[in-house]
Each structure stands twice: as structure tokens, then as C-alpha cells.
Coordinates of N, CA and C and ligand atoms in Angstrom, one line a residue:
M1 N 130.6 55.0 97.6 CA 130.7 54.8 96.2 C 131.7 55.8 95.6
G2 N 132.5 55.3 94.7 CA 133.5 56.2 94.0 C 132.9 57.0 92.9
T3 N 133.8 57.4 92.0 CA 133.3 58.1 90.8 C 133.3 57.1 89.6
W4 N 132.6 57.5 88.6 CA 132.5 56.7 87.4 C 133.9 56.5 86.7
I5 N 134.2 55.3 86.3 CA 135.5 55.0 85.6 C 135.1 54.6 84.2
D6 N 135.7 55.3 83.2 CA 135.4 55.0 81.8 C 136.1 53.7 81.4
I7 N 135.4 52.7 81.0 CA 136.1 51.4 80.5 C 135.8 51.2 79.0
S8 N 135.6 52.3 78.3 CA 135.4 52.2 76.9 C 136.6 52.7 76.1
Q9 N 136.7 52.1 74.9 CA 137.8 52.6 73.9 C 137.3 53.9 73.3
P10 N 138.3 54.8 73.2 CA 137.9 56.1 72.5 C 137.7 55.7 71.0
L11 N 136.7 56.4 70.4 CA 136.5 56.1 69.0 C 137.0 57.3 68.1
D12 N 138.1 56.9 67.5 CA 138.7 57.8 66.5 C 139.4 57.0 65.4
E13 N 140.1 57.6 64.5 CA 140.7 56.8 63.3 C 141.6 55.7 63.8
K14 N 142.1 55.9 65.1 CA 143.1 54.9 65.5 C 142.5 53.6 66.1
V15 N 141.2 53.6 66.3 CA 140.6 52.4 66.9 C 140.8 51.2 66.0
A16 N 141.1 50.1 66.6 CA 141.4 48.9 65.8 C 140.1 48.3 65.3
V17 N 140.1 47.9 64.1 CA 138.9 47.4 63.4 C 139.1 45.9 63.0
W18 N 138.0 45.2 63.1 CA 138.0 43.8 62.7 C 138.6 43.7 61.2
P19 N 139.6 42.8 61.0 CA 140.2 42.8 59.6 C 139.2 42.8 58.5
G20 N 139.3 43.7 57.6 CA 138.4 43.8 56.5 C 137.1 44.6 56.7
D21 N 136.8 44.9 58.0 CA 135.6 45.6 58.3 C 135.7 47.1 58.0
T22 N 134.6 47.8 58.1 CA 134.6 49.2 57.8 C 135.5 50.0 58.8
P23 N 136.4 50.9 58.3 CA 137.2 51.7 59.2 C 136.3 52.7 59.9
F24 N 136.7 53.2 61.0 CA 136.0 54.3 61.7 C 136.4 55.6 61.1
T25 N 135.3 56.4 60.8 CA 135.6 57.8 60.4 C 134.6 58.7 61.0
Y26 N 135.1 59.9 61.4 CA 134.2 61.0 61.8 C 134.6 62.2 61.0
K27 N 133.6 62.9 60.5 CA 133.9 64.2 59.8 C 132.8 65.2 60.1
V28 N 133.2 66.4 60.0 CA 132.2 67.5 60.0 C 131.7 67.6 58.6
N29 N 130.5 67.1 58.4 CA 129.9 67.0 57.1 C 129.3 68.3 56.6
W30 N 128.9 69.1 57.6 CA 128.3 70.4 57.3 C 128.9 71.4 58.3
S31 N 129.8 72.2 57.8 CA 130.6 73.1 58.8 C 129.7 74.3 59.2
K32 N 130.2 74.9 60.3 CA 129.5 76.1 60.8 C 129.5 77.2 59.7
E33 N 130.6 77.3 58.9 CA 130.7 78.2 57.8 C 129.6 78.0 56.8
E34 N 129.5 76.7 56.4 CA 128.5 76.3 55.4 C 127.1 76.4 55.9
S35 N 126.8 76.0 57.1 CA 125.4 75.9 57.6 C 125.0 77.3 58.1
G36 N 126.0 78.1 58.5 CA 125.7 79.4 59.0 C 125.4 79.3 60.5
S37 N 125.4 78.2 61.1 CA 125.0 78.1 62.5 C 125.8 77.0 63.3
V38 N 126.0 75.9 62.7 CA 126.5 74.7 63.5 C 127.4 73.8 62.7
N39 N 128.3 73.1 63.4 CA 129.0 72.0 62.8 C 128.1 70.7 62.9
V40 N 128.0 70.0 61.9 CA 127.2 68.8 61.9 C 128.0 67.6 61.4
G41 N 128.2 66.7 62.4 CA 129.1 65.6 62.1 C 128.5 64.3 61.6
Q42 N 129.3 63.5 61.0 CA 128.9 62.2 60.5 C 129.9 61.1 60.9
I43 N 129.4 60.0 61.4 CA 130.3 58.9 61.7 C 130.0 57.7 60.8
N44 N 131.0 57.0 60.4 CA 130.8 55.7 59.7 C 131.7 54.7 60.4
M45 N 131.1 53.6 60.7 CA 131.8 52.6 61.5 C 131.1 51.2 61.4
S46 N 131.9 50.2 61.6 CA 131.3 48.9 61.9 C 130.8 48.9 63.3
I47 N 129.7 48.3 63.6 CA 129.1 48.2 64.9 C 130.1 47.4 65.9
H48 N 130.8 46.5 65.3 CA 131.7 45.7 66.1 C 133.1 46.3 66.3
T49 N 133.1 47.6 66.6 CA 134.3 48.3 66.7 C 134.4 48.9 68.1
G50 N 135.5 48.8 68.8 CA 135.7 49.3 70.1 C 134.8 48.6 71.1
T51 N 134.3 49.4 72.1 CA 133.5 48.8 73.1 C 132.0 48.7 72.7
H52 N 131.5 47.5 72.6 CA 130.2 47.3 72.0 C 129.5 46.1 72.5
I53 N 128.2 46.0 72.3 CA 127.4 44.8 72.6 C 127.0 44.1 71.3
D54 N 126.9 42.8 71.4 CA 126.4 42.0 70.3 C 124.9 41.7 70.5
A55 N 124.1 42.0 69.6 CA 122.7 41.5 69.7 C 122.7 40.1 69.1
P56 N 121.8 39.2 69.5 CA 121.8 37.8 68.9 C 121.6 37.8 67.4
F57 N 121.0 38.8 66.8 CA 120.9 38.9 65.3 C 122.3 38.9 64.6
H58 N 123.3 39.3 65.4 CA 124.7 39.4 64.8 C 125.1 38.0 64.3
F59 N 124.7 36.9 65.0 CA 125.1 35.6 64.6 C 123.9 34.6 64.4
D60 N 122.7 35.2 64.4 CA 121.5 34.3 64.2 C 120.4 35.2 63.5
N61 N 120.1 34.8 62.3 CA 119.1 35.6 61.5 C 117.8 35.7 62.2
E62 N 117.5 34.8 63.1 CA 116.2 34.9 63.9 C 116.4 35.6 65.2
G63 N 117.6 35.9 65.5 CA 117.9 36.5 66.9 C 117.4 37.9 67.1
K64 N 117.3 38.3 68.3 CA 116.9 39.7 68.7 C 117.8 40.8 68.1
R65 N 117.1 41.9 67.8 CA 117.8 43.1 67.4 C 118.0 43.9 68.6
V66 N 118.9 45.0 68.5 CA 119.3 45.8 69.7 C 118.0 46.3 70.4
I67 N 117.1 46.9 69.7 CA 116.0 47.5 70.3 C 115.2 46.6 71.2
E68 N 115.2 45.3 71.0 CA 114.5 44.3 71.7 C 115.2 43.8 73.0
L69 N 116.4 44.3 73.2 CA 117.2 43.8 74.3 C 116.7 44.4 75.6
D70 N 116.8 43.7 76.7 CA 116.4 44.1 78.0 C 117.4 45.1 78.6
L71 N 117.0 46.3 78.9 CA 118.0 47.3 79.4 C 118.6 46.9 80.7
D72 N 117.9 46.1 81.5 CA 118.4 45.7 82.8 C 119.7 44.9 82.7
L73 N 120.0 44.3 81.5 CA 121.2 43.6 81.3 C 122.4 44.5 81.4
Y74 N 122.3 45.7 81.0 CA 123.4 46.6 80.8 C 123.6 47.7 81.9
I75 N 122.7 47.7 82.9 CA 122.9 48.6 84.1 C 122.7 47.8 85.4
G76 N 123.6 47.9 86.3 CA 123.5 47.2 87.6 C 124.8 46.7 88.1
S77 N 124.7 45.8 89.1 CA 125.9 45.3 89.7 C 126.7 44.4 88.8
A78 N 128.0 44.4 88.8 CA 128.9 43.6 88.0 C 130.1 43.2 88.8
R79 N 130.5 41.9 88.6 CA 131.8 41.5 89.3 C 132.9 41.4 88.2
V80 N 134.0 42.1 88.5 CA 135.2 42.0 87.7 C 136.1 40.9 88.2
I81 N 136.5 40.0 87.4 CA 137.5 39.0 87.7 C 138.7 39.1 86.8
Y82 N 139.9 38.6 87.3 CA 141.1 38.8 86.6 C 141.6 37.4 86.2
L83 N 141.7 37.1 84.9 CA 142.1 35.8 84.4 C 143.2 35.9 83.4
P84 N 144.4 36.3 83.7 CA 145.5 36.5 82.7 C 146.1 35.2 82.3
N85 N 146.8 35.2 81.2 CA 147.6 34.1 80.8 C 147.0 32.8 80.4
Y86 N 145.7 32.8 80.1 CA 145.1 31.5 79.6 C 144.9 31.6 78.1
T87 N 145.0 30.5 77.4 CA 144.7 30.5 76.0 C 143.2 30.3 75.7
S88 N 142.5 29.7 76.7 CA 141.0 29.7 76.6 C 140.5 29.7 78.1
I89 N 139.3 30.2 78.2 CA 138.7 30.2 79.5 C 137.4 29.3 79.6
G90 N 137.5 28.3 80.4 CA 136.4 27.4 80.6 C 136.0 27.2 82.0
V91 N 135.2 26.2 82.3 CA 134.8 26.0 83.7 C 136.0 25.7 84.6
G92 N 137.0 25.0 84.1 CA 138.2 24.8 84.9 C 138.9 26.0 85.4
E93 N 138.9 27.0 84.5 CA 139.6 28.3 84.8 C 138.8 29.2 85.8
I94 N 137.5 29.0 85.8 CA 136.6 29.9 86.5 C 136.0 29.3 87.8
S95 N 136.1 27.9 87.9 CA 135.3 27.3 89.0 C 135.9 27.6 90.4
G96 N 137.1 28.0 90.5 CA 137.7 28.4 91.8 C 137.2 29.8 92.3
I97 N 136.5 30.5 91.4 CA 136.1 31.9 91.8 C 134.6 31.8 92.2
D98 N 134.3 32.5 93.3 CA 133.0 32.5 93.8 C 132.1 33.5 93.0
L99 N 131.1 33.0 92.3 CA 130.3 33.8 91.4 C 128.8 33.7 91.8
K100 N 128.6 33.3 93.1 CA 127.2 33.2 93.5 C 126.5 34.6 93.5
G101 N 125.3 34.6 92.9 CA 124.5 35.8 92.9 C 125.0 36.9 91.9
I102 N 125.9 36.5 91.0 CA 126.4 37.5 90.0 C 125.6 37.4 88.7
T103 N 125.1 38.6 88.3 CA 124.3 38.7 87.1 C 125.1 39.2 85.9
R104 N 126.1 40.0 86.2 CA 127.0 40.6 85.2 C 128.4 40.3 85.5
L105 N 129.1 39.6 84.6 CA 130.5 39.2 84.9 C 131.4 39.8 83.9
L106 N 132.4 40.5 84.4 CA 133.4 41.1 83.4 C 134.7 40.4 83.7
I107 N 135.3 39.9 82.6 CA 136.6 39.2 82.7 C 137.7 40.1 82.1
R108 N 138.7 40.4 83.0 CA 139.9 41.1 82.6 C 140.9 40.0 82.3
T109 N 141.4 40.0 81.0 CA 142.4 39.0 80.6 C 143.8 39.7 80.4
N110 N 143.7 41.0 80.1 CA 144.9 41.8 79.8 C 145.6 41.2 78.5
A111 N 144.9 40.4 77.7 CA 145.6 39.7 76.6 C 145.7 40.6 75.4
W112 N 144.9 41.6 75.3 CA 145.0 42.5 74.1 C 145.8 43.7 74.6
K113 N 147.1 43.6 74.3 CA 148.1 44.5 74.8 C 148.1 45.9 74.1
D114 N 148.2 45.9 72.8 CA 148.2 47.2 72.1 C 146.8 47.3 71.4
R115 N 145.9 48.1 72.0 CA 144.6 48.2 71.4 C 144.5 48.9 70.1
R116 N 145.6 49.5 69.7 CA 145.5 50.2 68.4 C 145.7 49.1 67.2
V117 N 146.2 47.9 67.6 CA 146.4 46.9 66.6 C 145.4 45.7 66.9
F118 N 144.7 45.3 65.9 CA 143.8 44.2 66.1 C 144.5 42.9 66.4
P119 N 144.2 42.2 67.4 CA 145.0 41.0 67.8 C 144.8 39.8 66.8
Q120 N 145.9 39.0 66.7 CA 145.8 37.9 65.8 C 145.2 36.7 66.5
T121 N 145.6 36.5 67.8 CA 145.0 35.5 68.6 C 144.5 36.1 69.9
I122 N 143.5 35.5 70.5 CA 143.0 36.0 71.8 C 142.6 34.7 72.6
P123 N 142.5 34.9 73.9 CA 141.9 33.8 74.7 C 140.4 33.8 74.4
H124 N 139.9 32.6 74.1 CA 138.4 32.5 73.8 C 137.7 31.9 75.0
L125 N 136.4 32.0 75.0 CA 135.6 31.3 76.0 C 135.3 29.9 75.5
Q126 N 135.4 29.0 76.3 CA 134.9 27.6 75.9 C 133.4 27.6 76.0
P127 N 132.8 27.0 75.0 CA 131.3 27.1 74.9 C 130.6 26.5 76.1
E128 N 131.2 25.5 76.8 CA 130.5 24.9 77.9 C 130.5 25.8 79.1
L129 N 131.2 26.9 79.1 CA 131.1 27.9 80.1 C 129.7 28.5 80.2
A130 N 129.0 28.6 79.1 CA 127.7 29.2 79.0 C 126.7 28.5 80.0
A131 N 126.6 27.2 79.9 CA 125.7 26.4 80.8 C 126.1 26.7 82.3
Y132 N 127.4 26.6 82.5 CA 127.8 26.8 83.9 C 127.5 28.2 84.5
L133 N 127.7 29.2 83.6 CA 127.4 30.6 84.1 C 125.9 30.8 84.2
S134 N 125.1 30.3 83.3 CA 123.7 30.6 83.3 C 123.1 29.9 84.6
E135 N 123.6 28.8 84.9 CA 123.2 28.1 86.2 C 123.4 28.9 87.4
L136 N 124.5 29.7 87.4 CA 124.8 30.6 88.5 C 123.9 31.9 88.4
G137 N 123.3 32.1 87.3 CA 122.4 33.3 87.2 C 123.0 34.5 86.4
V138 N 124.2 34.2 85.7 CA 124.9 35.2 84.9 C 124.0 35.5 83.7
R139 N 123.8 36.8 83.3 CA 123.0 37.2 82.1 C 123.8 38.0 81.2
L140 N 125.0 38.6 81.7 CA 125.8 39.4 80.8 C 127.3 39.0 81.0
I141 N 128.0 38.8 80.0 CA 129.4 38.6 80.1 C 130.2 39.6 79.3
G142 N 131.2 40.2 79.9 CA 132.0 41.3 79.2 C 133.4 40.9 79.3
L143 N 134.1 41.3 78.2 CA 135.6 41.0 78.2 C 136.4 42.1 77.6
D144 N 137.7 42.1 77.9 CA 138.6 43.2 77.3 C 139.2 42.7 76.0
L145 N 138.3 42.0 75.2 CA 138.7 41.4 73.9 C 137.7 41.6 72.9
P146 N 138.1 41.5 71.6 CA 137.1 41.9 70.5 C 136.1 40.7 70.2
S147 N 136.3 39.6 70.8 CA 135.3 38.5 70.6 C 135.4 37.5 71.7
V148 N 134.3 36.7 71.8 CA 134.3 35.6 72.8 C 134.8 34.3 72.2
D149 N 134.9 34.3 70.9 CA 135.4 33.1 70.1 C 136.7 33.4 69.5
P150 N 137.5 32.4 69.1 CA 138.7 32.6 68.4 C 138.5 33.6 67.2
I151 N 139.5 34.4 66.9 CA 139.3 35.4 65.8 C 138.9 34.7 64.5
D152 N 139.5 33.6 64.2 CA 139.2 32.9 62.9 C 138.0 32.0 62.9
S153 N 137.3 32.0 64.0 CA 136.1 31.1 64.1 C 135.0 31.5 63.2
K154 N 134.5 30.5 62.5 CA 133.3 30.7 61.6 C 132.0 30.2 62.4
E155 N 132.2 29.2 63.2 CA 131.1 28.6 63.9 C 130.5 29.5 65.0
L156 N 131.5 30.3 65.6 CA 131.1 31.1 66.8 C 130.4 30.4 67.9
S157 N 130.9 29.2 68.2 CA 130.3 28.3 69.2 C 130.0 29.0 70.5
A158 N 130.9 29.8 71.0 CA 130.7 30.5 72.3 C 129.6 31.5 72.2
H159 N 129.6 32.3 71.1 CA 128.5 33.3 70.9 C 127.1 32.5 70.9
H160 N 127.0 31.4 70.2 CA 125.8 30.7 70.1 C 125.4 30.0 71.4
E161 N 126.3 29.4 72.1 CA 126.0 28.8 73.4 C 125.6 29.8 74.5
L162 N 126.3 30.9 74.5 CA 125.9 32.0 75.4 C 124.5 32.4 75.2
A163 N 124.2 32.7 73.9 CA 122.9 33.2 73.5 C 121.8 32.2 73.9
S164 N 122.1 30.9 73.6 CA 121.1 29.9 73.9 C 120.9 29.7 75.4
H165 N 121.8 30.2 76.2 CA 121.6 30.1 77.7 C 121.2 31.5 78.2
G166 N 120.8 32.4 77.4 CA 120.3 33.7 77.8 C 121.4 34.6 78.3
I167 N 122.7 34.4 77.9 CA 123.8 35.3 78.3 C 124.1 36.2 77.2
H168 N 124.1 37.5 77.5 CA 124.4 38.5 76.4 C 125.9 38.9 76.5
I169 N 126.4 39.5 75.4 CA 127.8 39.7 75.2 C 128.2 41.2 75.1
L170 N 129.2 41.6 75.8 CA 129.8 42.9 75.8 C 131.3 42.8 75.5
E171 N 131.8 43.4 74.4 CA 133.1 43.2 74.0 C 133.9 44.5 73.9
G172 N 135.3 44.3 73.9 CA 136.1 45.4 73.7 C 136.3 46.4 74.9
L173 N 136.1 45.9 76.1 CA 136.2 46.7 77.3 C 137.7 47.1 77.5
V174 N 137.9 48.1 78.3 CA 139.2 48.6 78.7 C 139.3 48.3 80.2
L175 N 139.9 47.3 80.6 CA 139.9 46.9 82.1 C 141.3 47.0 82.7
D176 N 142.2 47.6 82.0 CA 143.6 47.7 82.4 C 143.9 48.0 83.9
D177 N 143.1 49.0 84.3 CA 143.3 49.5 85.7 C 142.3 49.1 86.7
I178 N 141.5 48.1 86.3 CA 140.3 47.8 87.1 C 140.7 46.5 88.0
L179 N 140.7 46.7 89.3 CA 141.0 45.7 90.2 C 139.7 44.7 90.3
P180 N 140.0 43.4 90.5 CA 138.8 42.5 90.7 C 138.0 43.0 91.9
G181 N 136.7 42.8 91.7 CA 135.8 43.2 92.8 C 134.4 43.6 92.2
D182 N 133.6 44.2 93.1 CA 132.2 44.4 92.7 C 132.0 45.9 92.4
Y183 N 131.3 46.2 91.3 CA 131.1 47.5 90.8 C 129.6 47.7 90.3
E184 N 129.3 48.9 90.1 CA 128.1 49.3 89.4 C 128.5 49.5 87.9
L185 N 127.8 48.8 87.0 CA 128.1 48.9 85.6 C 127.0 49.6 84.8
A186 N 127.3 50.5 83.9 CA 126.4 51.0 82.9 C 127.0 50.9 81.6
A187 N 126.3 50.3 80.6 CA 126.9 50.1 79.3 C 125.7 50.0 78.3
L188 N 124.9 51.0 78.2 CA 123.7 51.0 77.5 C 123.9 51.0 76.0
P189 N 123.2 50.2 75.2 CA 123.3 50.3 73.7 C 122.4 51.4 73.3
L190 N 122.7 51.9 72.1 CA 121.8 52.9 71.4 C 120.5 52.3 71.0
P191 N 119.5 53.1 70.9 CA 118.1 52.5 70.5 C 118.1 52.2 69.0
L192 N 119.0 51.4 68.5 CA 119.1 51.0 67.1 C 118.0 49.9 66.8
V193 N 117.1 50.2 66.0 CA 115.9 49.4 65.8 C 116.2 48.1 65.1
E194 N 117.1 48.1 64.1 CA 117.3 46.9 63.3 C 118.7 46.3 63.6
A195 N 119.5 46.9 64.4 CA 120.9 46.6 64.4 C 121.3 45.3 65.0
D196 N 122.4 44.7 64.6 CA 123.0 43.5 65.2 C 123.9 43.7 66.3
G197 N 124.0 45.0 66.8 CA 124.9 45.3 67.9 C 124.9 46.8 68.1
S198 N 125.6 47.3 69.1 CA 125.7 48.7 69.3 C 127.0 49.1 70.0
P199 N 127.6 50.2 69.6 CA 128.6 50.8 70.4 C 128.0 51.2 71.8
V200 N 128.8 51.1 72.8 CA 128.3 51.5 74.2 C 129.4 52.4 74.8
R201 N 128.9 53.2 75.7 CA 129.9 53.9 76.6 C 129.8 53.1 77.9
A202 N 130.8 52.3 78.2 CA 130.8 51.5 79.4 C 131.5 52.2 80.5
V203 N 130.9 52.2 81.7 CA 131.5 52.8 82.9 C 131.2 51.9 84.1
L204 N 132.2 52.1 85.0 CA 132.1 51.3 86.3 C 132.2 52.3 87.4
K205 N 131.5 51.9 88.5 CA 131.7 52.7 89.8 C 131.9 51.6 90.9
K206 N 132.9 51.9 91.7 CA 133.2 50.9 92.8 C 132.1 51.0 93.9
Y207 N 131.7 49.9 94.3 CA 130.7 49.9 95.4 C 131.3 50.4 96.7
Ligands
KYN301 N1 133.2 42.5 62.6 C1 133.3 41.3 62.0 C2 133.6 41.2 60.6 C3 133.7 40.1 60.0 C4 133.6 38.9 60.7 C5 133.3 38.9 62.0 C6 133.2 40.1 62.7 C7 132.8 40.1 64.1 O1 132.8 41.1 64.7 C8 132.5 38.8 64.7 C9 132.9 38.7 66.1 N2 132.8 37.3 66.5 C10 132.3 39.4 67.2 O2 132.8 39.2 68.2 O3 131.3 40.1 67.2
ZN302 ZN1 130.8 42.1 68.4
ZN303 ZN1 131.0 39.0 69.4

């Protein structure tokens, strides 16, 4: 086994934010000079910034909140596949790849070139991929993109189809240097009781 590779976006003011959503800020809210002992920081951000997971509550009022999600989704073996140059990814694009026994699937598209700028268009997942992947046993799908649906989508068909097939979503990965293959993944959400998603520190280790 190799060493852990960070596949998360750094969180600072330069991180790209969904258009119109809350900018990322960090500040020392109580300085060492003021408190007499410690610097105490404060962050303000949209949950859907950088590398994060979506809880079903993000797109379904009745859906699970972060605290209810199964931790096994976010730790364990994962297969990375490379699918560059597609405008959308469906069964046709993926069916040539052997995914037998895969629980966690990470798709490197390389389509989000400059991560400091929010992309105007991205390759999206075709909703019918959800049934196909769940049949294979996939329970987590991760991408190097800010969404699994088109940026301007209001229906969020891929989000809904994935959720209804028991597949959870990990977005905003950094897979630039990751070769296709099998890895150990850890991308745990924070124990946010009510939240619709969570930032994660996503890491991979080559088997
Ligand atoms: N942050 C937002 C602000 C406004 C509207 C949508 C969003 C999203 O993040 C939705 C997206 N489909 C997502 O992948 O989670
Ligand atoms: Zn999201
Ligand atoms: Zn999403």
C-alpha cells in the first residue's frame, strides 16, 4: 500500500463557489492578543463548496440528513475510472468498463480545468446510469465536478435517480493525478445533525 493522496480542494477565499451561493471565508474571530491565550477561527461557507458530499435532504425535503448517512459509504475500496471528453456520461459510456464488485466509483473527467473558476458547463450523468450502477452494487459515486446534473438543471434528475437507487454522491474531487485503478478511499462527512451535505477531506491510497 502507498501513502495517502489528498484528492480534496483546498478551502480558502479562492475556492470556486456555486454562482450566487455564500462565498468561503475564514477569519480569526478572537485573536490570541484579545483572548489572552488562543486564536479562535470562524468559517462561513456553503456546504456545496469544494469537495463535499450531498445528503438526500439537499434535493428532497423528506431525504436523510448528514448524521443519518451510513459511514461505510465513505470509507473503503473505490475504483477510479477515466472518462474524458464526454458531454454526458451514461450506460453507453461506462458499459465497456468492468465494474463487477465495485461499491464506490470515482469518475475522473478532467473537464473542470481551472478549479478557481466555477464551470459554465460540465459533463453530467445520465439519470439511467443510476439503475445500471445500483444493479452492479455501486453505493457511492464521486466526480471531479461540482454536480452530477447540468449546472442549470432545476429537476436534478441524476441526483434524484441516484438517491432512489441508493447511490450517494461525492462532488468536487481533485483527480488530476490519479491513474485509473483500485484504491482505498476515505471521505467522511462531519457529524452535522441537520445538514443537507458536508465538506469532506477525501483521500486515496493505492492498493
Ligand atoms: N449550491 C447551490 C446553490 C444554488 C443552487 C444549486 C446549488 C447546488 O449545489 C446544487 C448542485 N446540484 C449540487 O450538486 O449539489
Ligand atoms: Zn453538492
Ligand atoms: Zn450535488
